[in-house]
Coordinates of C-alpha atoms in Angstrom, one line a residue:
M1331 CA 0.0 0.0 0.0
T1332 CA 1.4 3.4 -1.0
D1333 CA 1.8 6.5 1.2
L1334 CA -1.0 8.0 -0.9
D1335 CA -3.3 5.1 0.0
H1336 CA -2.6 5.5 3.7
R1337 CA -3.5 9.2 3.5
V1338 CA -6.7 8.6 1.6
Q1339 CA -7.7 5.8 4.1
S1340 CA -7.1 8.3 7.0
R1341 CA -9.4 10.7 5.3
N1342 CA -12.1 8.0 5.0
W1343 CA -11.7 7.1 8.7
L1344 CA -12.3 10.7 9.7
Q1345 CA -15.5 10.6 7.7
S1346 CA -16.9 7.6 9.6
R1347 CA -20.3 8.0 11.4
S1348 CA -18.8 8.2 14.9
W1349 CA -16.8 11.2 13.9
R1350 CA -19.3 13.1 11.8
A1351 CA -21.5 14.3 14.7
S1352 CA -18.7 15.2 17.2
G1353 CA -15.8 16.1 15.0
V1354 CA -17.0 18.4 12.3
A1355 CA -16.6 21.6 14.4
L1356 CA -13.2 20.6 15.7
I1357 CA -11.9 19.6 12.3
A1358 CA -13.1 22.9 10.8
L1359 CA -11.3 24.9 13.5
I1360 CA -8.1 22.9 13.1
S1361 CA -8.3 23.2 9.3
V1362 CA -8.7 27.0 9.5
F1363 CA -5.8 27.3 12.0
Y1364 CA -3.6 25.0 9.9
F1365 CA -4.4 26.9 6.7
L1366 CA -3.7 30.3 8.2
S1367 CA -0.5 29.2 9.9
F1368 CA 0.7 27.4 6.7
R1369 CA 0.1 30.5 4.6
L1370 CA 1.8 32.8 7.2
D1371 CA 4.8 30.4 7.5
R1372 CA 5.2 30.1 3.8
Q1373 CA 5.1 33.9 3.4
H1374 CA 7.6 34.4 6.2
L1375 CA 10.0 31.7 5.4
Q1376 CA 10.0 31.6 1.5
P1377 CA 12.8 33.7 0.1
A1378 CA 11.6 36.6 -2.2
L1379 CA 12.1 35.9 -5.9
S1380 CA 14.8 37.9 -7.5
R1381 CA 14.3 39.5 -10.9
D1382 CA 16.2 36.7 -12.5
D1383 CA 13.8 34.1 -10.9
V1384 CA 10.6 35.6 -12.2
V1385 CA 9.2 33.7 -15.1
E1386 CA 8.4 35.9 -18.0
S1387 CA 4.6 36.5 -18.3
K1388 CA 2.9 35.2 -21.4
R1389 CA -0.7 35.5 -22.5
L1390 CA -1.6 31.9 -22.2
A1391 CA -4.8 29.9 -22.1
K1392 CA -5.4 26.2 -21.2
V1393 CA -7.5 24.1 -23.5
S1394 CA -9.3 20.8 -22.9
M1395 CA -12.5 19.0 -23.7
A1396 CA -15.1 17.0 -21.7
Y1397 CA -18.5 16.4 -23.4
G1398 CA -21.2 13.9 -23.6
D1399 CA -21.7 11.2 -20.9
T1400 CA -18.3 11.7 -19.3
N1401 CA -17.0 10.4 -16.0
R1402 CA -17.4 12.9 -13.2
L1403 CA -13.7 12.4 -12.4
Y1404 CA -12.8 14.2 -15.6
H1405 CA -14.7 17.3 -14.4
R1406 CA -12.9 17.1 -11.0
A1407 CA -9.6 16.9 -12.8
L1408 CA -10.4 19.9 -15.0
N1409 CA -11.3 21.8 -11.9
T1410 CA -7.7 21.5 -10.8
H1411 CA -6.6 23.0 -14.1
K1412 CA -9.2 25.8 -13.8
A1413 CA -7.9 26.7 -10.3
H1414 CA -4.3 26.6 -11.6
A1415 CA -5.2 28.9 -14.5
R1416 CA -7.0 31.4 -12.2
R1417 CA -4.0 31.4 -9.9
W1418 CA -1.7 32.5 -12.7
G1419 CA -4.1 34.8 -14.5
N1420 CA -4.6 32.4 -17.5
S1421 CA -7.8 31.7 -19.4
M1422 CA -9.2 28.3 -19.9
F1423 CA -11.4 26.9 -22.7
V1424 CA -13.2 23.5 -22.4
L1425 CA -15.0 22.0 -25.4
E1426 CA -18.4 20.7 -24.2
S1427 CA -19.9 19.3 -27.5
D1428 CA -18.7 17.4 -30.5
L1429 CA -17.0 19.3 -33.3
A1430 CA -15.8 16.2 -35.2
D1431 CA -15.5 12.4 -35.0
G1432 CA -13.7 11.0 -32.0
Y1433 CA -10.0 12.0 -31.7
W1434 CA -10.3 14.7 -34.3
N1435 CA -12.1 17.0 -31.9
K1436 CA -8.8 18.1 -30.3
P1437 CA -7.2 19.5 -33.5
N1438 CA -10.5 20.9 -34.7
Y1439 CA -11.1 22.8 -31.4
L1440 CA -7.5 24.1 -31.4
L1441 CA -7.8 25.3 -34.9
Y1442 CA -11.1 27.1 -34.1
L1443 CA -9.4 28.8 -31.1
L1444 CA -6.3 29.8 -33.1
L1445 CA -8.4 31.4 -35.9
E1446 CA -10.5 33.2 -33.4
E1447 CA -7.4 34.6 -31.7
L1448 CA -5.6 35.5 -34.9
S1449 CA -8.7 37.5 -36.0
K1450 CA -8.0 39.9 -33.0
P1451 CA -5.6 42.8 -32.9
T1452 CA -2.1 41.6 -32.0
A1453 CA -2.0 43.3 -28.6
E1454 CA -5.3 41.5 -27.6
R1455 CA -4.3 38.0 -28.7
L1456 CA -3.3 35.1 -26.6
E1457 CA 0.3 34.1 -27.3
W1458 CA 0.2 30.4 -26.4
L1459 CA -2.4 27.6 -26.0
M1460 CA -1.6 24.8 -23.5
W1461 CA -3.5 21.6 -24.3
V1462 CA -4.3 19.4 -21.3
D1463 CA -6.1 16.1 -21.5
A1464 CA -9.0 15.7 -19.1
D1465 CA -7.3 12.7 -17.5
S1466 CA -4.5 14.9 -16.0
I1467 CA -4.5 16.5 -12.6
I1468 CA -2.6 19.5 -11.3
I1469 CA -0.8 18.5 -8.1
N1470 CA 1.6 21.5 -7.7
P1471 CA -0.3 24.7 -8.7
A1472 CA 2.8 26.7 -7.6
I1473 CA 4.4 26.0 -11.0
P1474 CA 3.3 28.5 -13.8
S1475 CA 2.7 27.0 -17.2
S1476 CA 4.8 29.8 -18.7
V1477 CA 8.0 28.4 -17.2
F1478 CA 8.2 25.9 -20.1
L1479 CA 7.8 28.4 -22.9
P1480 CA 10.7 29.4 -25.2
P1481 CA 12.6 32.6 -24.5
A1482 CA 12.2 35.6 -26.9
D1483 CA 15.2 34.5 -29.0
F1484 CA 13.4 31.2 -29.9
E1485 CA 10.6 32.9 -31.7
H1486 CA 10.8 30.2 -34.4
I1487 CA 9.7 27.5 -31.9
H1488 CA 5.9 27.1 -32.2
F1489 CA 5.3 23.7 -30.5
V1490 CA 6.7 22.5 -27.2
G1491 CA 5.9 18.9 -26.4
S1492 CA 7.2 15.6 -25.1
K1493 CA 7.8 12.0 -26.1
D1494 CA 7.3 8.7 -24.4
H1495 CA 8.3 5.1 -25.4
N1496 CA 5.7 5.3 -28.2
G1497 CA 6.9 8.7 -29.6
L1498 CA 5.0 11.9 -29.5
N1499 CA 2.4 12.2 -26.7
T1500 CA -0.2 14.9 -27.3
G1501 CA -1.8 14.7 -23.8
I1502 CA 0.0 17.9 -22.7
F1503 CA 1.6 20.4 -25.1
F1504 CA 2.1 24.0 -25.9
L1505 CA 1.1 25.6 -29.2
R1506 CA 2.0 29.2 -30.2
V1507 CA -0.8 31.4 -31.6
H1508 CA 0.6 31.8 -35.0
A1509 CA -0.1 31.1 -38.7
W1510 CA 2.4 28.2 -38.5
S1511 CA 0.1 26.4 -36.0
V1512 CA -2.9 26.9 -38.3
S1513 CA -1.0 25.4 -41.2
M1514 CA 0.2 22.5 -39.1
L1515 CA -3.2 21.6 -37.8
I1516 CA -4.8 21.9 -41.2
R1517 CA -2.2 19.5 -42.6
A1518 CA -2.7 17.1 -39.7
L1519 CA -6.5 17.1 -40.2
A1520 CA -6.1 16.6 -44.0
L1521 CA -3.5 13.9 -43.8
P1522 CA -6.0 11.0 -43.9
L1523 CA -7.3 12.5 -47.1
Y1524 CA -4.1 13.0 -49.0
R1525 CA -2.3 10.0 -47.6
P1526 CA -5.1 7.4 -47.1
E1527 CA -2.6 4.5 -47.3
I1528 CA -1.2 5.4 -43.9
G1529 CA -2.8 3.5 -41.0
L1530 CA -3.2 6.0 -38.1
G1531 CA -4.4 3.5 -35.5
N1532 CA -6.4 4.4 -32.4
N1533 CA -4.7 7.7 -31.6
A1534 CA -5.3 9.1 -35.1
D1535 CA -4.8 12.8 -34.3
Q1536 CA -1.6 12.1 -32.4
K1537 CA -0.1 9.9 -35.1
S1538 CA -1.1 12.5 -37.8
M1539 CA 0.6 15.3 -35.9
A1540 CA 3.7 13.2 -35.4
L1541 CA 3.9 12.5 -39.2
V1542 CA 3.4 16.2 -40.0
F1543 CA 6.2 17.2 -37.6
N1544 CA 8.6 15.0 -39.5
E1545 CA 7.9 16.7 -42.9
T1546 CA 10.7 18.7 -44.3
K1547 CA 8.6 20.4 -47.0
G1548 CA 5.2 22.2 -47.0
G1549 CA 3.8 24.7 -44.5
I1550 CA 3.8 28.5 -44.6
D1551 CA 7.5 28.6 -45.7
D1552 CA 7.7 25.3 -47.6
R1553 CA 10.3 24.1 -45.1
G1554 CA 8.1 21.7 -43.1
C1555 CA 7.8 21.6 -39.3
K1556 CA 11.0 20.1 -37.9
D1557 CA 12.8 23.4 -37.2
N1558 CA 9.7 24.7 -35.3
V1559 CA 9.1 21.9 -32.9
V1560 CA 11.0 21.1 -29.7
Y1561 CA 10.7 18.3 -27.2
M1562 CA 11.3 18.8 -23.5
P1563 CA 11.8 15.9 -21.0
R1564 CA 8.4 14.4 -20.5
L1565 CA 8.7 14.3 -16.7
W1566 CA 8.8 18.1 -16.5
F1567 CA 5.2 18.6 -17.5
N1568 CA 3.7 15.3 -18.5
P1569 CA 4.6 12.6 -15.8
Y1570 CA 2.5 9.5 -15.9
E1571 CA 0.7 7.4 -13.3
W1572 CA 1.6 3.7 -14.2
P1573 CA -0.2 0.7 -12.8
H1574 CA 2.6 0.3 -10.3
S1575 CA 3.7 3.9 -9.5
Y1576 CA 3.9 7.6 -10.4
D1577 CA 7.0 8.3 -12.4
G1578 CA 7.2 11.9 -11.2
K1579 CA 8.0 13.3 -7.8
K1580 CA 6.8 15.8 -5.2
G1581 CA 7.0 19.3 -6.7
D1582 CA 6.1 18.2 -10.2
L1583 CA 3.3 20.1 -12.0
L1584 CA 0.8 17.3 -12.6
V1585 CA 0.0 13.7 -13.0
H1586 CA -1.4 12.2 -16.3
F1587 CA -3.2 8.8 -16.7
P1588 CA -2.8 7.6 -20.3
G1589 CA -3.1 3.9 -21.2
L1590 CA -4.5 2.6 -17.9
G1591 CA -7.8 1.5 -19.4
G1592 CA -10.5 0.8 -16.9
T1593 CA -8.1 1.0 -13.9
R1594 CA -7.7 4.7 -14.6
W1595 CA -10.7 5.6 -12.4
G1596 CA -9.3 4.2 -9.2
H1597 CA -6.0 5.9 -9.8
M1598 CA -7.6 9.2 -10.7
N1599 CA -9.9 9.1 -7.7
R1600 CA -7.0 8.6 -5.2
W1601 CA -5.0 11.5 -6.7
L1602 CA -8.0 13.8 -6.8
D1603 CA -8.7 13.1 -3.1
A1604 CA -5.1 14.0 -2.4
A1605 CA -5.1 17.1 -4.6
E1606 CA -8.4 18.4 -3.1
L1607 CA -8.1 17.4 0.5
M1608 CA -4.3 17.5 1.1
P1609 CA -2.9 20.1 -1.4
A1610 CA 0.0 21.0 0.9
E1611 CA 1.4 17.5 0.6
W1612 CA 2.4 18.0 -3.0
E1613 CA 2.8 21.8 -3.5
V1614 CA 6.4 23.1 -3.6
P1615 CA 7.2 26.7 -4.3
L1616 CA 8.7 27.3 -7.8
I1617 CA 12.0 28.5 -6.5
E1618 CA 12.5 25.3 -4.5
T1619 CA 12.0 23.0 -7.6
H1620 CA 14.3 22.2 -10.4
Y1621 CA 12.2 24.0 -13.0
L1622 CA 13.9 27.4 -13.2
N1623 CA 17.4 26.0 -13.5
S1624 CA 16.4 23.0 -15.7
T1625 CA 14.5 25.1 -18.3
R1626 CA 17.3 27.7 -18.4
L1627 CA 19.9 25.0 -19.0
F1628 CA 17.7 23.5 -21.7
W1629 CA 17.4 26.7 -23.7
S1630 CA 21.0 27.5 -23.1
R1631 CA 22.1 24.2 -24.6
L1632 CA 19.9 24.8 -27.7
R1633 CA 21.3 28.3 -28.0
T1634 CA 24.9 26.8 -28.0
A1635 CA 23.9 24.2 -30.5
R1636 CA 22.4 26.9 -32.8
S1637 CA 25.6 29.0 -32.5
V1638 CA 27.9 26.0 -33.2
L1639 CA 25.8 25.0 -36.3
S1640 CA 25.9 28.6 -37.6
K1641 CA 29.7 28.6 -37.2
A1642 CA 30.0 25.3 -39.0
I1643 CA 27.9 26.4 -41.9
E1644 CA 29.9 29.6 -42.2
K1645 CA 33.2 27.6 -42.3
L1646 CA 32.0 25.0 -44.9
P1647 CA 33.0 25.8 -48.5
K1648 CA 30.1 27.4 -50.4
P1649 CA 28.8 25.5 -53.4
E1650 CA 29.9 27.1 -56.7
E1651 CA 27.2 28.9 -58.8
K1652 CA 26.3 26.7 -61.8
N1653 CA 24.4 29.4 -63.6
E1654 CA 26.6 30.4 -66.6
E1655 CA 24.4 33.4 -67.5
K1656 CA 25.8 35.9 -65.0
T1657 CA 24.8 39.5 -65.3
E1658 CA 27.4 42.3 -65.6
E1659 CA 26.3 43.5 -62.2
K1660 CA 27.2 40.2 -60.5
T1661 CA 30.6 40.0 -62.3
E1662 CA 31.4 43.5 -61.2
E1663 CA 30.6 42.7 -57.6
K1664 CA 32.8 39.6 -57.7
T1665 CA 35.7 41.6 -59.1
K1666 CA 35.4 44.1 -56.3
E1667 CA 35.2 41.4 -53.7
K1668 CA 38.4 39.6 -55.0
S1669 CA 40.2 42.9 -55.1
K1670 CA 39.2 43.6 -51.5
E1671 CA 40.3 40.1 -50.4
K1672 CA 43.8 40.7 -51.8
T1673 CA 44.3 43.8 -49.8
E1674 CA 43.1 42.2 -46.6
E1675 CA 45.2 39.9 -44.4
K1676 CA 45.8 36.4 -45.5
T1677 CA 42.6 34.4 -45.2
E1678 CA 42.3 30.9 -43.6
D1679 CA 43.5 28.0 -45.6
P1680 CA 40.7 26.1 -47.4
M1681 CA 39.1 23.2 -45.4
P1682 CA 40.6 19.9 -46.6
P1683 CA 38.1 17.4 -48.1
E1684 CA 38.3 14.9 -45.2
Q1685 CA 37.4 17.7 -42.7
V1686 CA 34.5 18.9 -44.9
T1687 CA 33.1 15.4 -44.7
L1688 CA 33.5 15.3 -40.9
V1689 CA 31.9 18.8 -40.4
K1690 CA 29.0 18.0 -42.7
D1691 CA 28.3 14.7 -40.9
A1692 CA 28.6 16.2 -37.4
T1693 CA 26.3 19.2 -38.3
A1694 CA 23.7 16.9 -39.8
R1695 CA 23.8 14.8 -36.6
L1696 CA 23.5 17.8 -34.3
T1697 CA 20.6 19.2 -36.4
Q1698 CA 18.7 15.9 -36.2
I1699 CA 19.2 15.6 -32.4
V1700 CA 18.1 19.2 -31.8
Q1701 CA 15.0 18.6 -33.9
E1702 CA 14.1 15.2 -32.6
D1703 CA 15.8 14.6 -29.3
A1704 CA 16.4 17.9 -27.6
D1705 CA 15.1 16.3 -24.4
D1706 CA 18.2 14.2 -24.3
S1707 CA 20.8 16.6 -22.8
A1708 CA 23.7 14.2 -23.0
A1709 CA 23.0 13.6 -26.7
V1710 CA 22.8 17.3 -27.4
E1711 CA 26.1 18.0 -25.5
K1712 CA 27.9 15.2 -27.3
A1713 CA 26.7 16.3 -30.7
I1714 CA 27.9 19.9 -30.0
K1715 CA 31.3 18.6 -28.9
D1716 CA 31.5 16.5 -32.1
V1717 CA 30.9 19.5 -34.3
T1718 CA 33.5 21.5 -32.4
S1719 CA 36.0 18.7 -32.7
A1720 CA 35.3 18.5 -36.5
L1721 CA 35.9 22.2 -36.9
D1722 CA 39.2 21.8 -35.0
Y1723 CA 40.3 18.8 -37.0
K1724 CA 43.2 20.6 -38.8
T1725 CA 44.9 21.4 -35.5
N1726 CA 43.8 18.2 -33.8
P1727 CA 43.3 15.5 -36.4
V1728 CA 42.9 12.7 -33.9
S1729 CA 39.8 14.3 -32.6
V1730 CA 37.3 12.6 -35.0
P1731 CA 33.6 12.5 -34.1
Q1732 CA 32.4 8.9 -33.4
G1733 CA 28.7 9.4 -33.7
R1734 CA 26.0 9.2 -31.1

């Protein structure tokens, strides 16, 4: 029996008939005293957040759905999200009727909300939508959703999600209010029509989005989606309750219940009792969790990767122009450039062919890891090191990248 079971059993014991008549007033007084002392202690003991610790505010709304003959546990779970949204000044939208067939309600509802927001003046729009499945429960409302969003210099990132052993999981994710997101959802919704040969399985919307994310062509800039998607470690904002245990820890934002079948209800009921009756057991102030440091390191690594890739591309020899019909203007410009080069200091020696191969391979590997496995910090750091080693190959030829 888990610690959570013991706590819930204690709650049931206190609700027995012998206690109901004589203990209600006493419990109420104790609860009020505990609540006030807890709040005062927290306010007194918790260190003030410095400017660097404050999470940048974003105009964000949570989105979910619960319609038809749904289990009441879903509504209790969504109430934890609504309370969390109110605490951080976020909006929340819940779809309460069918828009499409089955799993396609999620992308259709998101598309509807995106179009509605994009029709508003820029200053009045939301910036991000956070999708939360109705079988997820907030257990640490002290964590703002905005802590997971990309910094201002990652404006090209429009989707922040996570993966599990099956690949992309769309139970919890963040989507930027942007034309890119509209284009992505339209393509995901249309995929069964223009690629009917693909079997999407039970989680059709999830599989469709995963396939669209892997495309390298199409979209608003005809470059696909890969460069605009990033995956964070799943445990940060999408930890699961498994049949045997919770794979998160105290202080984590929420608990999610995918793939539990009919046993989901018992697990959800126990966690909802804990979240509703004993919130202090799981709440940890943001500054006392790993989130601020972990998210900063995450974006810092990607910033370093981007810088290293840019340096590598700059160092690689440029492909020669094959267009023989050059205008006089271009010829004149090239003549001026060559003349300027002669007057400048001696330039670097050209990159030898074997180094060109090493740098190209290493940059391709780093690009792939950033696009598909950014949640693997060790893989990102190794790939960065491999590109750096390849660029230094002339001075240190034994330093040859060995792959992942």
